[in-house]
Amino acid sequence: MANWQRGVLRAMGAHAYPAAVVGTEDLEPWYRRIRFEGPELLAAASIRPTTWMRLWVPNEQRQDVSQRGYTFIGADAAAGTFDIDFVLHEAPGPAGDFAKRARPGDRVEAMPSKSGLAAPEDVKRFILVGDSTALPAILTVIAHAAEHRPEAAVSVIVEDEHPAPSGIPVPAHPNLAWQWLTLGGAERGTLAAPALRELTVGRERAYAWMAGERRLVRAAKAIVKDVLRLDRAHQHAQNYWIEGVAGR
């Protein structure tokens, strides 16, 4: 399997590693967790909260492969395994199609990124905003805070078309406040922005992490900048996808 994206990355010195499906688990009808075995990939990766990989999956329409970005979940270096959470959209797409059909033994290639949570050490409050596509990364931040920053407050705002899930395990944190806002036909960003505006960010050092659909991220960024008044060192925003634009 090869395509121009991998060729460019390899020319820059990056390397893709094999991984194989070990098992699948449907945490919600629309949310599937797939466990992979990939010891070489894990050995090459430096995994922090929100660290993602470039994943190449078969693209049957093009008879090639397509690349998508996914967050490392539950990496176990000793066992050589890691999980990826897939949101199963109704619309066809190479990654979703792969996830729906995945069986033990199916093989893919992945390349670890050098990304990861870059919150300052003095943060006393994490503000995490996203949709279901950002949920895997949000879960890694909660887990990190539970282990290393139990005294910090963690405020989560998820805005999504799906109803609040009951089967997705959320790491326990003593100061976690969780809001799941179901769109119900509303425009993206129109529910998350007011909820974010209502947060009381006092003199404590806060860090905002925002990701997901572009309009949601734009709305959240505006509140973080103009209302919460966090500087660039205390925020991160990333557009994961654009509604209505599906790449093949």
mmCIF file of C-alpha atoms in Angstrom:
data_model
loop_
_atom_site.group_PDB
_atom_site.id
_atom_site.type_symbol
_atom_site.label_atom_id
_atom_site.label_comp_id
_atom_site.label_asym_id
_atom_site.label_seq_id
_atom_site.Cartn_x
_atom_site.Cartn_y
_atom_site.Cartn_z
ATOM 1 C CA MET A 1 0.000 0.000 0.000
ATOM 2 C CA ALA A 2 1.369 3.354 -0.912
ATOM 3 C CA ASN A 3 0.152 6.819 -1.769
ATOM 4 C CA TRP A 4 1.652 10.249 -2.229
ATOM 5 C CA GLN A 5 1.076 11.297 1.401
ATOM 6 C CA ARG A 6 3.158 8.468 2.760
ATOM 7 C CA GLY A 7 5.767 9.084 0.105
ATOM 8 C CA VAL A 8 6.174 12.724 1.145
ATOM 9 C CA LEU A 9 6.328 11.848 4.843
ATOM 10 C CA ARG A 10 8.881 9.119 4.261
ATOM 11 C CA ALA A 11 10.994 11.524 2.237
ATOM 12 C CA MET A 12 10.976 13.752 5.313
ATOM 13 C CA GLY A 13 12.302 10.900 7.450
ATOM 14 C CA ALA A 14 9.002 9.720 8.941
ATOM 15 C CA HIS A 15 8.201 6.028 9.111
ATOM 16 C CA ALA A 16 4.945 4.063 9.073
ATOM 17 C CA TYR A 17 4.566 0.929 11.181
ATOM 18 C CA PRO A 18 2.264 -2.078 10.831
ATOM 19 C CA ALA A 19 -0.591 -2.763 13.229
ATOM 20 C CA ALA A 20 -3.197 -5.509 13.333
ATOM 21 C CA VAL A 21 -6.708 -5.603 14.739
ATOM 22 C CA VAL A 22 -6.978 -7.673 17.911
ATOM 23 C CA GLY A 23 -10.620 -7.076 18.765
ATOM 24 C CA THR A 24 -13.557 -4.664 18.617
ATOM 25 C CA GLU A 25 -16.028 -3.353 21.191
ATOM 26 C CA ASP A 26 -19.140 -1.289 20.503
ATOM 27 C CA LEU A 27 -19.402 1.155 23.394
ATOM 28 C CA GLU A 28 -22.385 2.824 21.729
ATOM 29 C CA PRO A 29 -24.214 1.958 18.497
ATOM 30 C CA TRP A 30 -22.300 4.837 16.911
ATOM 31 C CA TYR A 31 -18.975 4.491 18.763
ATOM 32 C CA ARG A 32 -16.611 1.547 18.274
ATOM 33 C CA ARG A 33 -13.333 0.911 20.097
ATOM 34 C CA ILE A 34 -10.835 -1.203 18.199
ATOM 35 C CA ARG A 35 -7.776 -2.729 19.832
ATOM 36 C CA PHE A 36 -4.647 -3.053 17.732
ATOM 37 C CA GLU A 37 -1.371 -4.846 18.214
ATOM 38 C CA GLY A 38 1.549 -2.714 17.082
ATOM 39 C CA PRO A 39 4.664 -3.021 19.251
ATOM 40 C CA GLU A 40 6.929 -1.320 16.698
ATOM 41 C CA LEU A 41 4.590 1.665 16.497
ATOM 42 C CA LEU A 42 4.441 2.019 20.281
ATOM 43 C CA ALA A 43 8.217 1.720 20.561
ATOM 44 C CA ALA A 44 8.612 4.612 18.130
ATOM 45 C CA ALA A 45 5.913 6.792 19.696
ATOM 46 C CA SER A 46 6.188 9.260 22.551
ATOM 47 C CA ILE A 47 2.622 9.162 23.819
ATOM 48 C CA ARG A 48 1.155 11.963 25.913
ATOM 49 C CA PRO A 49 -2.443 13.025 26.431
ATOM 50 C CA THR A 50 -4.060 13.849 23.043
ATOM 51 C CA THR A 51 -1.156 12.339 21.042
ATOM 52 C CA TRP A 52 -2.468 11.207 17.674
ATOM 53 C CA MET A 53 -1.289 9.040 14.818
ATOM 54 C CA ARG A 54 -1.682 9.066 11.056
ATOM 55 C CA LEU A 55 -3.643 5.938 10.225
ATOM 56 C CA TRP A 56 -3.794 4.504 6.710
ATOM 57 C CA VAL A 57 -6.864 2.416 5.960
ATOM 58 C CA PRO A 58 -8.054 0.746 2.773
ATOM 59 C CA ASN A 59 -10.020 2.931 0.379
ATOM 60 C CA GLU A 60 -12.041 0.572 -1.768
ATOM 61 C CA GLN A 61 -13.466 3.339 -3.915
ATOM 62 C CA ARG A 62 -9.996 4.439 -5.044
ATOM 63 C CA GLN A 63 -8.373 1.010 -4.709
ATOM 64 C CA ASP A 64 -5.708 2.675 -2.604
ATOM 65 C CA VAL A 65 -5.373 3.809 1.015
ATOM 66 C CA SER A 66 -6.530 6.954 2.805
ATOM 67 C CA GLN A 67 -4.998 8.708 5.787
ATOM 68 C CA ARG A 68 -6.904 9.906 8.842
ATOM 69 C CA GLY A 69 -5.785 11.149 12.256
ATOM 70 C CA TYR A 70 -6.732 9.237 15.424
ATOM 71 C CA THR A 71 -5.842 9.560 19.097
ATOM 72 C CA PHE A 72 -3.948 6.857 20.979
ATOM 73 C CA ILE A 73 -6.176 5.374 23.700
ATOM 74 C CA GLY A 74 -5.059 2.970 26.421
ATOM 75 C CA ALA A 75 -1.598 2.290 25.018
ATOM 76 C CA ASP A 76 0.084 -0.659 26.749
ATOM 77 C CA ALA A 77 3.742 -0.780 25.783
ATOM 78 C CA ALA A 78 4.342 -4.052 27.635
ATOM 79 C CA ALA A 79 1.557 -5.819 25.757
ATOM 80 C CA GLY A 80 2.260 -3.941 22.521
ATOM 81 C CA THR A 81 -1.376 -2.924 22.176
ATOM 82 C CA PHE A 82 -3.369 0.301 21.867
ATOM 83 C CA ASP A 83 -6.959 1.304 21.183
ATOM 84 C CA ILE A 84 -8.526 3.663 18.661
ATOM 85 C CA ASP A 85 -12.055 4.996 19.070
ATOM 86 C CA PHE A 86 -14.073 5.432 15.862
ATOM 87 C CA VAL A 87 -17.258 7.455 15.491
ATOM 88 C CA LEU A 88 -19.416 5.477 13.050
ATOM 89 C CA HIS A 89 -21.008 8.022 10.744
ATOM 90 C CA GLU A 90 -23.916 7.082 8.502
ATOM 91 C CA ALA A 91 -22.200 8.607 5.497
ATOM 92 C CA PRO A 92 -19.625 6.329 3.862
ATOM 93 C CA GLY A 93 -15.937 7.061 4.290
ATOM 94 C CA PRO A 94 -12.756 4.980 4.259
ATOM 95 C CA ALA A 95 -12.059 5.093 8.013
ATOM 96 C CA GLY A 96 -15.648 4.520 9.071
ATOM 97 C CA ASP A 97 -16.076 1.752 6.500
ATOM 98 C CA PHE A 98 -12.932 0.071 7.800
ATOM 99 C CA ALA A 99 -14.081 0.356 11.425
ATOM 100 C CA LYS A 100 -17.520 -1.102 10.666
ATOM 101 C CA ARG A 101 -15.986 -4.146 8.938
ATOM 102 C CA ALA A 102 -12.908 -4.600 11.151
ATOM 103 C CA ARG A 103 -12.084 -8.161 12.185
ATOM 104 C CA PRO A 104 -9.133 -9.625 14.118
ATOM 105 C CA GLY A 105 -6.139 -9.931 11.843
ATOM 106 C CA ASP A 106 -6.999 -6.949 9.626
ATOM 107 C CA ARG A 107 -3.845 -4.956 9.027
ATOM 108 C CA VAL A 108 -3.186 -1.226 8.708
ATOM 109 C CA GLU A 109 -0.220 1.113 8.852
ATOM 110 C CA ALA A 110 0.219 4.018 11.247
ATOM 111 C CA MET A 111 2.704 6.783 11.890
ATOM 112 C CA PRO A 112 2.953 8.440 15.322
ATOM 113 C CA SER A 113 2.834 12.219 15.532
ATOM 114 C CA LYS A 114 4.940 14.278 17.893
ATOM 115 C CA SER A 115 1.911 16.113 19.231
ATOM 116 C CA GLY A 116 0.527 16.059 22.743
ATOM 117 C CA LEU A 117 -0.998 18.149 25.479
ATOM 118 C CA ALA A 118 1.067 21.295 26.066
ATOM 119 C CA ALA A 119 -0.656 22.759 29.108
ATOM 120 C CA PRO A 120 1.559 24.826 31.428
ATOM 121 C CA GLU A 121 2.585 23.131 34.660
ATOM 122 C CA ASP A 122 0.732 25.646 36.828
ATOM 123 C CA VAL A 123 -2.718 24.951 35.361
ATOM 124 C CA LYS A 124 -5.411 24.583 37.991
ATOM 125 C CA ARG A 125 -8.356 24.139 35.622
ATOM 126 C CA PHE A 126 -8.733 22.235 32.370
ATOM 127 C CA ILE A 127 -11.541 23.346 30.046
ATOM 128 C CA LEU A 128 -12.194 20.711 27.365
ATOM 129 C CA VAL A 129 -14.614 21.436 24.513
ATOM 130 C CA GLY A 130 -15.427 19.245 21.537
ATOM 131 C CA ASP A 131 -17.793 16.870 19.788
ATOM 132 C CA SER A 132 -17.770 13.075 19.616
ATOM 133 C CA THR A 133 -14.740 13.079 17.309
ATOM 134 C CA ALA A 134 -12.769 14.906 20.020
ATOM 135 C CA LEU A 135 -14.003 12.623 22.791
ATOM 136 C CA PRO A 136 -11.046 10.180 22.626
ATOM 137 C CA ALA A 137 -8.566 13.023 23.156
ATOM 138 C CA ILE A 138 -10.728 14.521 25.903
ATOM 139 C CA LEU A 139 -10.705 11.172 27.720
ATOM 140 C CA THR A 140 -6.899 11.098 27.646
ATOM 141 C CA VAL A 141 -6.734 14.537 29.266
ATOM 142 C CA ILE A 142 -9.161 13.511 32.004
ATOM 143 C CA ALA A 143 -7.120 10.369 32.686
ATOM 144 C CA HIS A 144 -3.919 12.430 32.832
ATOM 145 C CA ALA A 145 -5.472 14.937 35.214
ATOM 146 C CA ALA A 146 -6.843 12.157 37.427
ATOM 147 C CA GLU A 147 -3.379 10.639 37.806
ATOM 148 C CA HIS A 148 -1.200 13.736 37.903
ATOM 149 C CA ARG A 149 -3.468 16.686 38.732
ATOM 150 C CA PRO A 150 -6.305 15.453 40.978
ATOM 151 C CA GLU A 151 -6.490 18.862 42.638
ATOM 152 C CA ALA A 152 -7.210 20.616 39.327
ATOM 153 C CA ALA A 153 -10.768 21.253 38.155
ATOM 154 C CA VAL A 154 -11.793 19.631 34.861
ATOM 155 C CA SER A 155 -14.716 21.154 32.949
ATOM 156 C CA VAL A 156 -15.908 19.198 29.904
ATOM 157 C CA ILE A 157 -18.410 20.462 27.335
ATOM 158 C CA VAL A 158 -19.321 18.057 24.536
ATOM 159 C CA GLU A 159 -21.724 19.246 21.845
ATOM 160 C CA ASP A 160 -22.864 16.525 19.481
ATOM 161 C CA GLU A 161 -25.751 15.202 17.407
ATOM 162 C CA HIS A 162 -25.772 11.942 19.372
ATOM 163 C CA PRO A 163 -27.545 11.592 22.729
ATOM 164 C CA ALA A 164 -25.447 11.447 25.884
ATOM 165 C CA PRO A 165 -23.677 8.071 25.952
ATOM 166 C CA SER A 166 -23.936 5.577 28.781
ATOM 167 C CA GLY A 167 -21.452 2.967 27.583
ATOM 168 C CA ILE A 168 -18.299 5.033 27.071
ATOM 169 C CA PRO A 169 -16.133 4.775 30.201
ATOM 170 C CA VAL A 170 -15.012 8.143 31.560
ATOM 171 C CA PRO A 171 -11.971 8.233 33.877
ATOM 172 C CA ALA A 172 -12.885 9.136 37.429
ATOM 173 C CA HIS A 173 -11.679 12.539 38.606
ATOM 174 C CA PRO A 174 -12.676 14.169 41.909
ATOM 175 C CA ASN A 175 -13.205 17.591 40.327
ATOM 176 C CA LEU A 176 -14.797 16.637 37.004
ATOM 177 C CA ALA A 177 -17.809 18.591 35.715
ATOM 178 C CA TRP A 178 -19.312 17.049 32.569
ATOM 179 C CA GLN A 179 -21.862 18.544 30.163
ATOM 180 C CA TRP A 180 -23.142 16.675 27.117
ATOM 181 C CA LEU A 181 -25.232 18.955 24.900
ATOM 182 C CA THR A 182 -27.299 17.198 22.214
ATOM 183 C CA LEU A 183 -27.720 19.399 19.160
ATOM 184 C CA GLY A 184 -31.201 18.261 18.198
ATOM 185 C CA GLY A 185 -31.004 20.172 14.931
ATOM 186 C CA ALA A 186 -29.309 23.287 16.343
ATOM 187 C CA GLU A 187 -26.353 24.853 14.556
ATOM 188 C CA ARG A 188 -22.953 23.632 15.682
ATOM 189 C CA GLY A 189 -21.404 25.871 18.304
ATOM 190 C CA THR A 190 -24.696 27.425 19.374
ATOM 191 C CA LEU A 191 -25.021 25.214 22.466
ATOM 192 C CA ALA A 192 -21.384 24.937 23.483
ATOM 193 C CA ALA A 193 -20.676 28.680 23.317
ATOM 194 C CA PRO A 194 -23.303 29.712 25.921
ATOM 195 C CA ALA A 195 -22.254 26.838 28.204
ATOM 196 C CA LEU A 196 -18.641 27.928 27.915
ATOM 197 C CA ARG A 197 -19.589 31.542 28.549
ATOM 198 C CA GLU A 198 -21.254 30.537 31.820
ATOM 199 C CA LEU A 199 -18.068 29.040 33.235
ATOM 200 C CA THR A 200 -16.611 31.108 36.029
ATOM 201 C CA VAL A 201 -12.870 31.334 35.485
ATOM 202 C CA GLY A 202 -11.443 33.271 38.399
ATOM 203 C CA ARG A 203 -7.868 33.842 39.326
ATOM 204 C CA GLU A 204 -6.931 30.184 38.908
ATOM 205 C CA ARG A 205 -4.747 29.315 35.945
ATOM 206 C CA ALA A 206 -7.000 27.795 33.278
ATOM 207 C CA TYR A 207 -6.148 25.962 30.063
ATOM 208 C CA ALA A 208 -8.699 25.464 27.272
ATOM 209 C CA TRP A 209 -8.454 22.611 24.762
ATOM 210 C CA MET A 210 -10.921 22.698 21.867
ATOM 211 C CA ALA A 211 -11.353 20.364 18.905
ATOM 212 C CA GLY A 212 -13.974 18.971 16.558
ATOM 213 C CA GLU A 213 -16.110 20.384 13.766
ATOM 214 C CA ARG A 214 -14.910 23.769 12.478
ATOM 215 C CA ARG A 215 -17.923 25.880 13.469
ATOM 216 C CA LEU A 216 -17.913 24.474 16.991
ATOM 217 C CA VAL A 217 -14.230 25.220 17.387
ATOM 218 C CA ARG A 218 -14.611 28.758 16.046
ATOM 219 C CA ALA A 219 -17.448 29.493 18.471
ATOM 220 C CA ALA A 220 -15.480 28.108 21.416
ATOM 221 C CA LYS A 221 -12.336 30.030 20.460
ATOM 222 C CA ALA A 222 -14.255 33.293 20.420
ATOM 223 C CA ILE A 223 -15.507 32.753 23.972
ATOM 224 C CA VAL A 224 -12.104 31.676 25.234
ATOM 225 C CA LYS A 225 -10.496 34.769 23.755
ATOM 226 C CA ASP A 226 -13.098 37.465 24.405
ATOM 227 C CA VAL A 227 -14.852 36.255 27.563
ATOM 228 C CA LEU A 228 -12.471 33.969 29.421
ATOM 229 C CA ARG A 229 -9.522 36.016 28.138
ATOM 230 C CA LEU A 230 -6.997 33.204 28.037
ATOM 231 C CA ASP A 231 -3.744 33.932 26.235
ATOM 232 C CA ARG A 232 -2.304 31.701 23.516
ATOM 233 C CA ALA A 233 -0.149 29.748 25.957
ATOM 234 C CA HIS A 234 -3.293 28.688 27.784
ATOM 235 C CA GLN A 235 -5.359 27.410 24.880
ATOM 236 C CA HIS A 236 -5.252 24.985 21.976
ATOM 237 C CA ALA A 237 -7.771 24.707 19.143
ATOM 238 C CA GLN A 238 -7.907 22.294 16.210
ATOM 239 C CA ASN A 239 -10.464 21.740 13.463
ATOM 240 C CA TYR A 240 -10.887 17.997 13.025
ATOM 241 C CA TRP A 241 -13.500 18.142 10.277
ATOM 242 C CA ILE A 242 -15.901 20.352 8.343
ATOM 243 C CA GLU A 243 -19.569 19.420 8.191
ATOM 244 C CA GLY A 244 -20.677 18.733 4.644
ATOM 245 C CA VAL A 245 -17.149 18.009 3.418
ATOM 246 C CA ALA A 246 -16.308 14.301 3.356
ATOM 247 C CA GLY A 247 -12.935 13.319 1.995
ATOM 248 C CA ARG A 248 -12.446 10.018 0.223
#
